[in-house]
Structure formats: C-alpha cells, structure tokens
Coordinates of N, CA, C and O in Angstrom, one line a residue:
M1 N -48.7 41.1 8.3 CA -48.4 40.2 7.3 C -49.4 39.0 7.4 O -49.8 38.6 8.4
I2 N -49.7 38.4 6.2 CA -50.6 37.3 6.1 C -49.7 36.0 6.0 O -48.6 36.0 5.4
E3 N -50.1 34.9 6.6 CA -49.4 33.7 6.5 C -49.3 33.1 5.1 O -50.2 33.3 4.3
K4 N -48.2 32.3 4.9 CA -48.1 31.6 3.7 C -49.0 30.4 3.7 O -49.7 30.1 4.7
L5 N -49.1 29.6 2.7 CA -50.0 28.5 2.6 C -49.5 27.4 3.6 O -50.3 26.8 4.3
L6 N -48.2 27.2 3.8 CA -47.7 26.3 4.7 C -46.9 27.0 5.8 O -46.2 28.0 5.5
P7 N -47.0 26.6 7.0 CA -46.4 27.3 8.1 C -44.9 27.0 8.3 O -44.3 27.3 9.3
D8 N -44.3 26.4 7.3 CA -42.9 26.0 7.4 C -42.0 27.2 7.7 O -42.2 28.3 7.1
E9 N -41.0 27.0 8.5 CA -40.0 28.1 8.7 C -39.1 28.0 7.5 O -38.4 27.1 7.3
C10 N -39.1 29.1 6.8 CA -38.2 29.2 5.6 C -37.9 30.6 5.4 O -38.8 31.4 5.1
S11 N -36.7 31.0 5.5 CA -36.3 32.4 5.3 C -36.0 32.6 3.8 O -35.2 31.9 3.2
A12 N -36.7 33.6 3.2 CA -36.6 33.9 1.8 C -35.1 34.3 1.5 O -34.6 34.1 0.4
R13 N -34.4 34.8 2.5 CA -33.0 35.2 2.3 C -32.0 34.1 2.2 O -30.9 34.2 1.7
S14 N -32.5 32.9 2.7 CA -31.6 31.7 2.7 C -31.8 30.8 1.5 O -31.1 29.8 1.3
V15 N -32.8 31.1 0.7 CA -33.2 30.2 -0.5 C -32.4 30.7 -1.7 O -32.2 31.8 -1.9
S16 N -31.9 29.7 -2.5 CA -31.2 30.0 -3.7 C -32.1 30.8 -4.7 O -33.3 30.7 -4.7
T17 N -31.4 31.5 -5.6 CA -32.1 32.3 -6.6 C -33.0 31.3 -7.5 O -34.1 31.7 -7.8
A18 N -32.4 30.2 -7.8 CA -33.2 29.3 -8.7 C -34.4 28.7 -7.9 O -35.5 28.6 -8.5
A19 N -34.3 28.5 -6.6 CA -35.4 28.0 -5.9 C -36.5 29.1 -5.7 O -37.7 28.9 -5.7
L20 N -36.0 30.4 -5.6 CA -37.0 31.5 -5.5 C -37.8 31.6 -6.8 O -39.0 31.8 -6.8
A21 N -37.1 31.4 -8.0 CA -37.8 31.5 -9.2 C -38.7 30.3 -9.4 O -39.8 30.4 -9.9
F22 N -38.3 29.1 -8.9 CA -39.2 27.9 -8.9 C -40.5 28.1 -8.1 O -41.5 27.9 -8.6
V23 N -40.4 28.7 -6.9 CA -41.5 29.0 -6.1 C -42.3 30.1 -6.8 O -43.6 30.0 -6.9
G24 N -41.7 31.1 -7.2 CA -42.3 32.3 -7.8 C -43.1 31.9 -9.1 O -44.2 32.5 -9.3
D25 N -42.6 31.0 -9.9 CA -43.3 30.5 -11.0 C -44.7 30.0 -10.6 O -45.7 30.3 -11.2
A26 N -44.7 29.1 -9.6 CA -45.9 28.5 -9.1 C -46.9 29.6 -8.5 O -48.1 29.6 -8.8
V27 N -46.3 30.5 -7.7 CA -47.1 31.5 -7.1 C -47.8 32.4 -8.2 O -49.0 32.7 -8.1
F28 N -46.9 32.9 -9.1 CA -47.5 33.7 -10.2 C -48.5 33.0 -11.0 O -49.6 33.6 -11.3
G29 N -48.3 31.7 -11.3 CA -49.3 30.9 -12.0 C -50.6 30.8 -11.3 O -51.7 30.9 -11.8
L30 N -50.5 30.5 -10.0 CA -51.7 30.4 -9.1 C -52.5 31.7 -9.1 O -53.7 31.7 -9.2
L31 N -51.8 32.8 -8.9 CA -52.4 34.1 -8.9 C -53.2 34.4 -10.2 O -54.3 34.8 -10.2
A32 N -52.5 34.1 -11.4 CA -53.2 34.3 -12.7 C -54.4 33.4 -12.8 O -55.4 33.8 -13.3
R33 N -54.2 32.1 -12.4 CA -55.4 31.2 -12.6 C -56.5 31.6 -11.7 O -57.7 31.5 -12.1
E34 N -56.2 32.0 -10.4 CA -57.3 32.4 -9.5 C -58.0 33.6 -10.1 O -59.2 33.7 -10.1
R35 N -57.3 34.6 -10.6 CA -57.9 35.8 -11.1 C -58.8 35.5 -12.3 O -59.9 36.0 -12.4
L36 N -58.3 34.6 -13.2 CA -59.1 34.2 -14.3 C -60.4 33.5 -13.9 O -61.5 33.8 -14.4
C37 N -60.3 32.5 -13.0 CA -61.4 31.8 -12.6 C -62.5 32.6 -11.9 O -63.7 32.4 -12.0
C38 N -62.0 33.6 -11.1 CA -62.9 34.5 -10.4 C -63.5 35.6 -11.2 O -64.5 36.2 -10.8
T39 N -62.9 35.9 -12.3 CA -63.4 37.0 -13.1 C -64.0 36.6 -14.5 O -64.6 37.5 -15.1
H40 N -63.8 35.4 -14.9 CA -64.3 34.9 -16.2 C -65.0 33.6 -16.0 O -64.5 32.7 -15.4
S41 N -66.1 33.5 -16.7 CA -66.8 32.2 -16.7 C -66.5 31.5 -18.1 O -67.2 31.7 -19.1
L42 N -65.4 30.7 -18.0 CA -64.9 30.1 -19.3 C -64.7 28.6 -19.0 O -64.4 28.2 -17.9
P43 N -64.8 27.9 -20.1 CA -64.4 26.4 -20.0 C -62.9 26.3 -19.7 O -62.1 27.2 -20.0
A44 N -62.5 25.2 -19.2 CA -61.1 25.0 -18.8 C -60.1 25.2 -19.9 O -59.1 25.8 -19.7
S45 N -60.5 24.8 -21.1 CA -59.6 25.0 -22.3 C -59.3 26.5 -22.5 O -58.2 26.9 -22.8
K46 N -60.4 27.3 -22.4 CA -60.2 28.7 -22.6 C -59.4 29.4 -21.5 O -58.7 30.3 -21.6
L47 N -59.7 28.9 -20.2 CA -59.0 29.4 -19.1 C -57.5 29.1 -19.3 O -56.6 30.0 -19.0
H48 N -57.1 27.9 -19.8 CA -55.7 27.6 -20.0 C -55.1 28.5 -21.0 O -54.0 29.1 -20.8
S49 N -55.7 28.7 -22.2 CA -55.1 29.6 -23.2 C -55.0 31.0 -22.7 O -54.1 31.7 -23.0
S50 N -56.0 31.5 -21.9 CA -55.9 32.8 -21.3 C -54.8 33.0 -20.3 O -54.1 34.0 -20.3
V51 N -54.6 31.9 -19.5 CA -53.5 32.0 -18.5 C -52.2 32.0 -19.1 O -51.2 32.7 -18.7
V52 N -52.0 31.2 -20.2 CA -50.8 31.1 -20.9 C -50.3 32.5 -21.4 O -49.2 32.9 -21.4
S53 N -51.3 33.3 -21.8 CA -51.0 34.6 -22.4 C -50.4 35.6 -21.3 O -49.7 36.5 -21.6
V54 N -50.7 35.3 -20.0 CA -50.2 36.1 -18.9 C -48.9 35.5 -18.3 O -48.0 36.3 -17.9
V55 N -48.8 34.2 -18.3 CA -47.6 33.6 -17.6 C -46.4 33.4 -18.6 O -45.3 33.1 -18.1
R56 N -46.6 33.5 -19.9 CA -45.5 33.2 -20.8 C -44.4 34.3 -20.6 O -44.7 35.4 -20.1
C57 N -43.2 33.9 -20.9 CA -42.1 34.8 -20.5 C -42.1 36.2 -21.2 O -41.7 37.2 -20.6
E58 N -42.6 36.3 -22.4 CA -42.7 37.5 -23.1 C -43.7 38.5 -22.3 O -43.3 39.7 -22.2
A59 N -44.8 38.0 -21.8 CA -45.7 38.8 -21.1 C -45.1 39.2 -19.7 O -45.2 40.4 -19.3
Q60 N -44.4 38.3 -19.1 CA -43.8 38.6 -17.8 C -42.7 39.6 -18.0 O -42.5 40.5 -17.2
A61 N -41.9 39.5 -19.1 CA -40.9 40.5 -19.4 C -41.4 41.9 -19.5 O -40.9 42.9 -19.0
K62 N -42.6 42.0 -20.2 CA -43.2 43.3 -20.4 C -43.7 43.9 -19.0 O -43.7 45.0 -18.8
A63 N -44.2 43.0 -18.2 CA -44.7 43.4 -16.9 C -43.6 44.0 -16.0 O -43.9 44.9 -15.2
V64 N -42.4 43.5 -16.2 CA -41.3 44.0 -15.4 C -41.2 45.5 -15.6 O -40.9 46.3 -14.7
E65 N -41.4 46.0 -16.8 CA -41.3 47.4 -17.1 C -42.3 48.2 -16.3 O -41.9 49.3 -15.8
Q66 N -43.4 47.7 -16.0 CA -44.4 48.4 -15.2 C -44.1 48.4 -13.7 O -44.4 49.3 -13.0
L67 N -43.4 47.3 -13.3 CA -43.1 47.2 -11.9 C -41.8 47.9 -11.4 O -41.7 48.3 -10.3
M68 N -40.8 48.0 -12.3 CA -39.5 48.5 -11.9 C -39.6 49.9 -11.1 O -38.9 50.0 -10.1
P69 N -40.4 50.8 -11.6 CA -40.4 52.1 -10.9 C -40.9 52.1 -9.4 O -40.6 52.9 -8.6
I70 N -41.7 51.0 -9.1 CA -42.2 51.0 -7.7 C -41.6 49.9 -6.8 O -41.9 49.8 -5.7
L71 N -40.6 49.2 -7.3 CA -39.9 48.2 -6.5 C -39.0 48.9 -5.5 O -38.4 49.9 -5.8
T72 N -38.9 48.3 -4.4 CA -37.9 48.8 -3.4 C -36.5 48.4 -3.8 O -36.4 47.5 -4.7
E73 N -35.5 48.9 -3.2 CA -34.1 48.5 -3.5 C -33.9 47.1 -3.3 O -33.2 46.4 -4.1
A74 N -34.4 46.5 -2.2 CA -34.3 45.1 -1.9 C -35.0 44.2 -2.9 O -34.4 43.2 -3.4
E75 N -36.2 44.7 -3.4 CA -36.9 43.9 -4.4 C -36.1 44.0 -5.7 O -36.1 43.0 -6.5
K76 N -35.6 45.1 -6.1 CA -34.8 45.3 -7.3 C -33.6 44.3 -7.2 O -33.2 43.7 -8.3
A77 N -33.0 44.2 -6.1 CA -31.8 43.4 -5.9 C -32.2 41.9 -6.2 O -31.4 41.2 -6.8
V78 N -33.3 41.5 -5.6 CA -33.8 40.1 -5.8 C -34.1 39.9 -7.3 O -33.7 38.9 -7.9
F79 N -34.8 40.8 -7.9 CA -35.1 40.7 -9.4 C -33.8 40.6 -10.2 O -33.7 39.7 -11.0
M80 N -32.8 41.4 -9.9 CA -31.5 41.4 -10.6 C -30.8 40.1 -10.4 O -30.2 39.5 -11.4
R81 N -30.8 39.5 -9.2 CA -30.2 38.2 -9.0 C -30.9 37.2 -9.8 O -30.2 36.3 -10.4
G82 N -32.2 37.2 -9.9 CA -33.0 36.2 -10.7 C -32.7 36.4 -12.2 O -32.5 35.5 -12.9
R83 N -32.7 37.7 -12.6 CA -32.4 38.0 -14.0 C -31.0 37.5 -14.5 O -30.9 37.0 -15.6
N84 N -30.1 37.7 -13.6 CA -28.7 37.4 -14.0 C -28.3 35.9 -13.7 O -27.2 35.6 -14.0
A85 N -29.2 35.2 -13.1 CA -28.9 33.8 -12.8 C -28.6 33.0 -14.0 O -29.3 33.2 -15.0
H86 N -27.7 32.1 -14.0 CA -27.4 31.3 -15.1 C -28.4 30.2 -15.3 O -28.8 29.5 -14.3
S87 N -28.9 30.0 -16.5 CA -29.9 29.0 -16.8 C -29.4 28.1 -17.9 O -28.9 28.6 -18.9
S88 N -29.5 26.8 -17.7 CA -29.1 25.9 -18.8 C -30.2 25.6 -19.8 O -29.9 24.9 -20.8
H89 N -31.4 26.2 -19.5 CA -32.5 25.9 -20.4 C -33.2 27.2 -20.7 O -33.6 27.9 -19.8
V90 N -33.4 27.4 -22.0 CA -34.3 28.5 -22.5 C -35.3 27.9 -23.4 O -34.9 27.2 -24.4
P91 N -36.6 28.1 -23.2 CA -37.6 27.6 -24.2 C -37.3 28.0 -25.6 O -36.9 29.1 -25.9
K92 N -37.5 27.0 -26.5 CA -37.2 27.2 -27.9 C -37.7 28.5 -28.5 O -37.1 29.2 -29.3
K93 N -39.0 28.8 -28.2 CA -39.6 30.0 -28.9 C -39.5 31.3 -28.1 O -40.2 32.2 -28.4
S94 N -38.6 31.3 -27.2 CA -38.5 32.5 -26.3 C -37.1 33.2 -26.6 O -36.1 32.5 -26.7
A95 N -37.1 34.5 -26.5 CA -35.8 35.2 -26.6 C -35.2 35.1 -25.2 O -35.8 35.2 -24.2
I96 N -33.9 35.0 -25.2 CA -33.1 34.8 -24.0 C -33.3 36.0 -23.0 O -33.5 35.9 -21.8
A97 N -33.4 37.2 -23.6 CA -33.6 38.4 -22.8 C -35.0 38.4 -22.1 O -35.1 38.7 -20.9
D98 N -36.0 37.9 -22.8 CA -37.3 37.8 -22.2 C -37.3 36.7 -21.1 O -37.9 36.9 -20.0
Y99 N -36.7 35.6 -21.4 CA -36.6 34.5 -20.4 C -35.9 35.0 -19.1 O -36.4 34.7 -18.0
R100 N -34.9 35.7 -19.3 CA -34.1 36.2 -18.1 C -35.0 37.2 -17.3 O -35.0 37.2 -16.0
M101 N -35.7 38.1 -18.0 CA -36.5 39.0 -17.3 C -37.6 38.3 -16.5 O -38.0 38.6 -15.4
A102 N -38.2 37.3 -17.2 CA -39.3 36.5 -16.5 C -38.7 35.7 -15.3 O -39.4 35.6 -14.3
T103 N -37.5 35.2 -15.4 CA -36.9 34.5 -14.3 C -36.7 35.5 -13.1 O -36.9 35.1 -12.0
G104 N -36.3 36.7 -13.5 CA -36.2 37.7 -12.4 C -37.5 38.0 -11.7 O -37.6 38.1 -10.5
L105 N -38.5 38.1 -12.5 CA -39.9 38.4 -12.0 C -40.3 37.2 -11.1 O -40.8 37.4 -10.0
E106 N -40.1 36.0 -11.6 CA -40.5 34.8 -10.8 C -39.7 34.8 -9.5 O -40.2 34.4 -8.4
A107 N -38.4 35.1 -9.5 CA -37.6 35.1 -8.3 C -38.1 36.1 -7.3 O -38.2 35.9 -6.1
L108 N -38.5 37.3 -7.8 CA -39.1 38.3 -7.0 C -40.4 37.8 -6.3 O -40.6 38.0 -5.1
F109 N -41.3 37.2 -7.1 CA -42.5 36.7 -6.6 C -42.3 35.6 -5.5 O -43.0 35.6 -4.5
G110 N -41.3 34.8 -5.8 CA -41.0 33.7 -4.9 C -40.4 34.3 -3.6 O -40.8 33.9 -2.5
Y111 N -39.6 35.3 -3.7 CA -39.0 36.0 -2.5 C -40.1 36.6 -1.7 O -40.2 36.4 -0.4
I112 N -41.0 37.4 -2.3 CA -42.0 38.1 -1.6 C -43.0 37.1 -0.9 O -43.4 37.3 0.2
Y113 N -43.3 36.0 -1.6 CA -44.2 35.0 -1.0 C -43.5 34.3 0.2 O -44.2 34.2 1.2
L114 N -42.3 33.9 0.0 CA -41.6 33.2 1.1 C -41.4 34.1 2.3 O -41.3 33.7 3.4
D115 N -41.3 35.4 2.0 CA -41.1 36.4 3.1 C -42.4 36.7 3.8 O -42.4 37.3 4.9
G116 N -43.5 36.2 3.2 CA -44.8 36.3 3.9 C -45.5 37.6 3.7 O -46.5 37.9 4.3
N117 N -45.1 38.4 2.7 CA -45.7 39.7 2.4 C -46.7 39.5 1.3 O -46.5 40.0 0.2
I118 N -47.8 38.9 1.7 CA -48.9 38.6 0.7 C -49.5 39.9 0.1 O -49.9 39.9 -1.0
E119 N -49.7 40.9 1.0 CA -50.3 42.1 0.5 C -49.4 42.7 -0.6 O -50.0 43.2 -1.6
R120 N -48.1 42.7 -0.5 CA -47.2 43.3 -1.5 C -47.3 42.4 -2.8 O -47.3 42.9 -3.9
L121 N -47.4 41.1 -2.6 CA -47.5 40.2 -3.7 C -48.8 40.5 -4.5 O -48.8 40.6 -5.7
R122 N -49.9 40.8 -3.8 CA -51.1 41.1 -4.5 C -51.0 42.5 -5.2 O -51.5 42.6 -6.3
E123 N -50.4 43.4 -4.6 CA -50.2 44.8 -5.1 C -49.4 44.6 -6.5 O -49.8 45.2 -7.5
L124 N -48.3 43.9 -6.4 CA -47.5 43.8 -7.7 C -48.2 43.0 -8.7 O -48.2 43.3 -9.9
F125 N -48.9 41.9 -8.3 CA -49.7 41.1 -9.3 C -50.8 42.0 -9.9 O -51.0 41.8 -11.1
D126 N -51.5 42.8 -9.2 CA -52.5 43.7 -9.8 C -51.9 44.5 -10.9 O -52.6 44.7 -11.9
I127 N -50.7 45.0 -10.7 CA -50.1 45.9 -11.7 C -49.8 45.0 -12.9 O -50.0 45.5 -14.0
V128 N -49.3 43.9 -12.7 CA -49.0 42.9 -13.8 C -50.2 42.6 -14.6 O -50.3 42.7 -15.8
W129 N -51.3 42.3 -13.8 CA -52.6 42.0 -14.5 C -53.1 43.1 -15.3 O -53.6 42.9 -16.4
Q130 N -53.1 44.3 -14.7 CA -53.6 45.5 -15.5 C -52.8 45.7 -16.7 O -53.3 46.0 -17.8
S131 N -51.5 45.5 -16.6 CA -50.6 45.7 -17.8 C -50.9 44.6 -18.8 O -50.9 45.0 -20.0
S132 N -51.2 43.4 -18.4 CA -51.4 42.4 -19.4 C -52.8 42.5 -20.1 O -53.0 42.1 -21.2
C133 N -53.7 43.1 -19.4 CA -55.1 43.4 -19.9 C -55.1 44.5 -20.9 O -56.0 44.6 -21.7
R134 N -54.1 45.4 -20.9 CA -54.1 46.5 -21.9 C -53.6 46.0 -23.2 O -53.8 46.7 -24.2
D135 N -52.9 44.9 -23.3 CA -52.3 44.5 -24.6 C -53.3 43.9 -25.5 O -54.4 43.5 -25.1

C-alpha cells in the first residue's frame, strides 16, 4: 500500500458516511484535475469546464455502472451506505437518483483513500475516466 497525503491515523471504518463522501469528493476531483493537467495542454478555463464534465453527479452516476461489476463486497457495502445516506441538499439541476449515486461513489473513493489503498483508487478512477471519455 502507498501512504496517504497526510500520515494521520484515521481508520476508514470509523469515519461517518458523510465524511467519507466529503473526502471522496476532494479525492475524485483531484484525480480528475491531475489527469486533465497531465494529458491536455489547456488554459485554466478550459481545464475547469472539462473537469466539471467528469465530476458532475450525472457523470459520476454513469460511472457507477462501469464499476459495480468489479467492486468487492466490502466496496459495494460502502457504496450502498453512501448512496442511501440522507442528504438535506440536492443541487437544483440534478436528479436525486444521480445525486445519490454520486454520493455513493464519493463515499467509496473516500473510504479507499483513507484505507490507504491508492493502487485500487487509481484502478477504479481509470475505469471512470475511460467511461467518461467514451461519452
């Protein structure tokens, strides 16, 4: 396993589902931004619009379809916890089903990151990226 960015002792199993999604949102966004910066020579405004197309909840919900067949039972359980978590806020232009799927994906990414399994994080993100590039 590869280390997290910070060496803090933090068990992914002890973090709330909302906190997992909070961390996962940042991790997913960082992965998307890094991939875009390293593969495209674009001005910042274009980078921003490109990353939004990958991180918006509709795109994340679609990506879940690609990931589900390869998730472990533990990963599926984390995803389901995130998907089923109660949220008091849904963005205006988003369908609630897409928002919940995206929250599940973000919880999964937060869990895997905090668990320190960076290789698995990369593997899943590569699948998401390939899926988003086909659209």
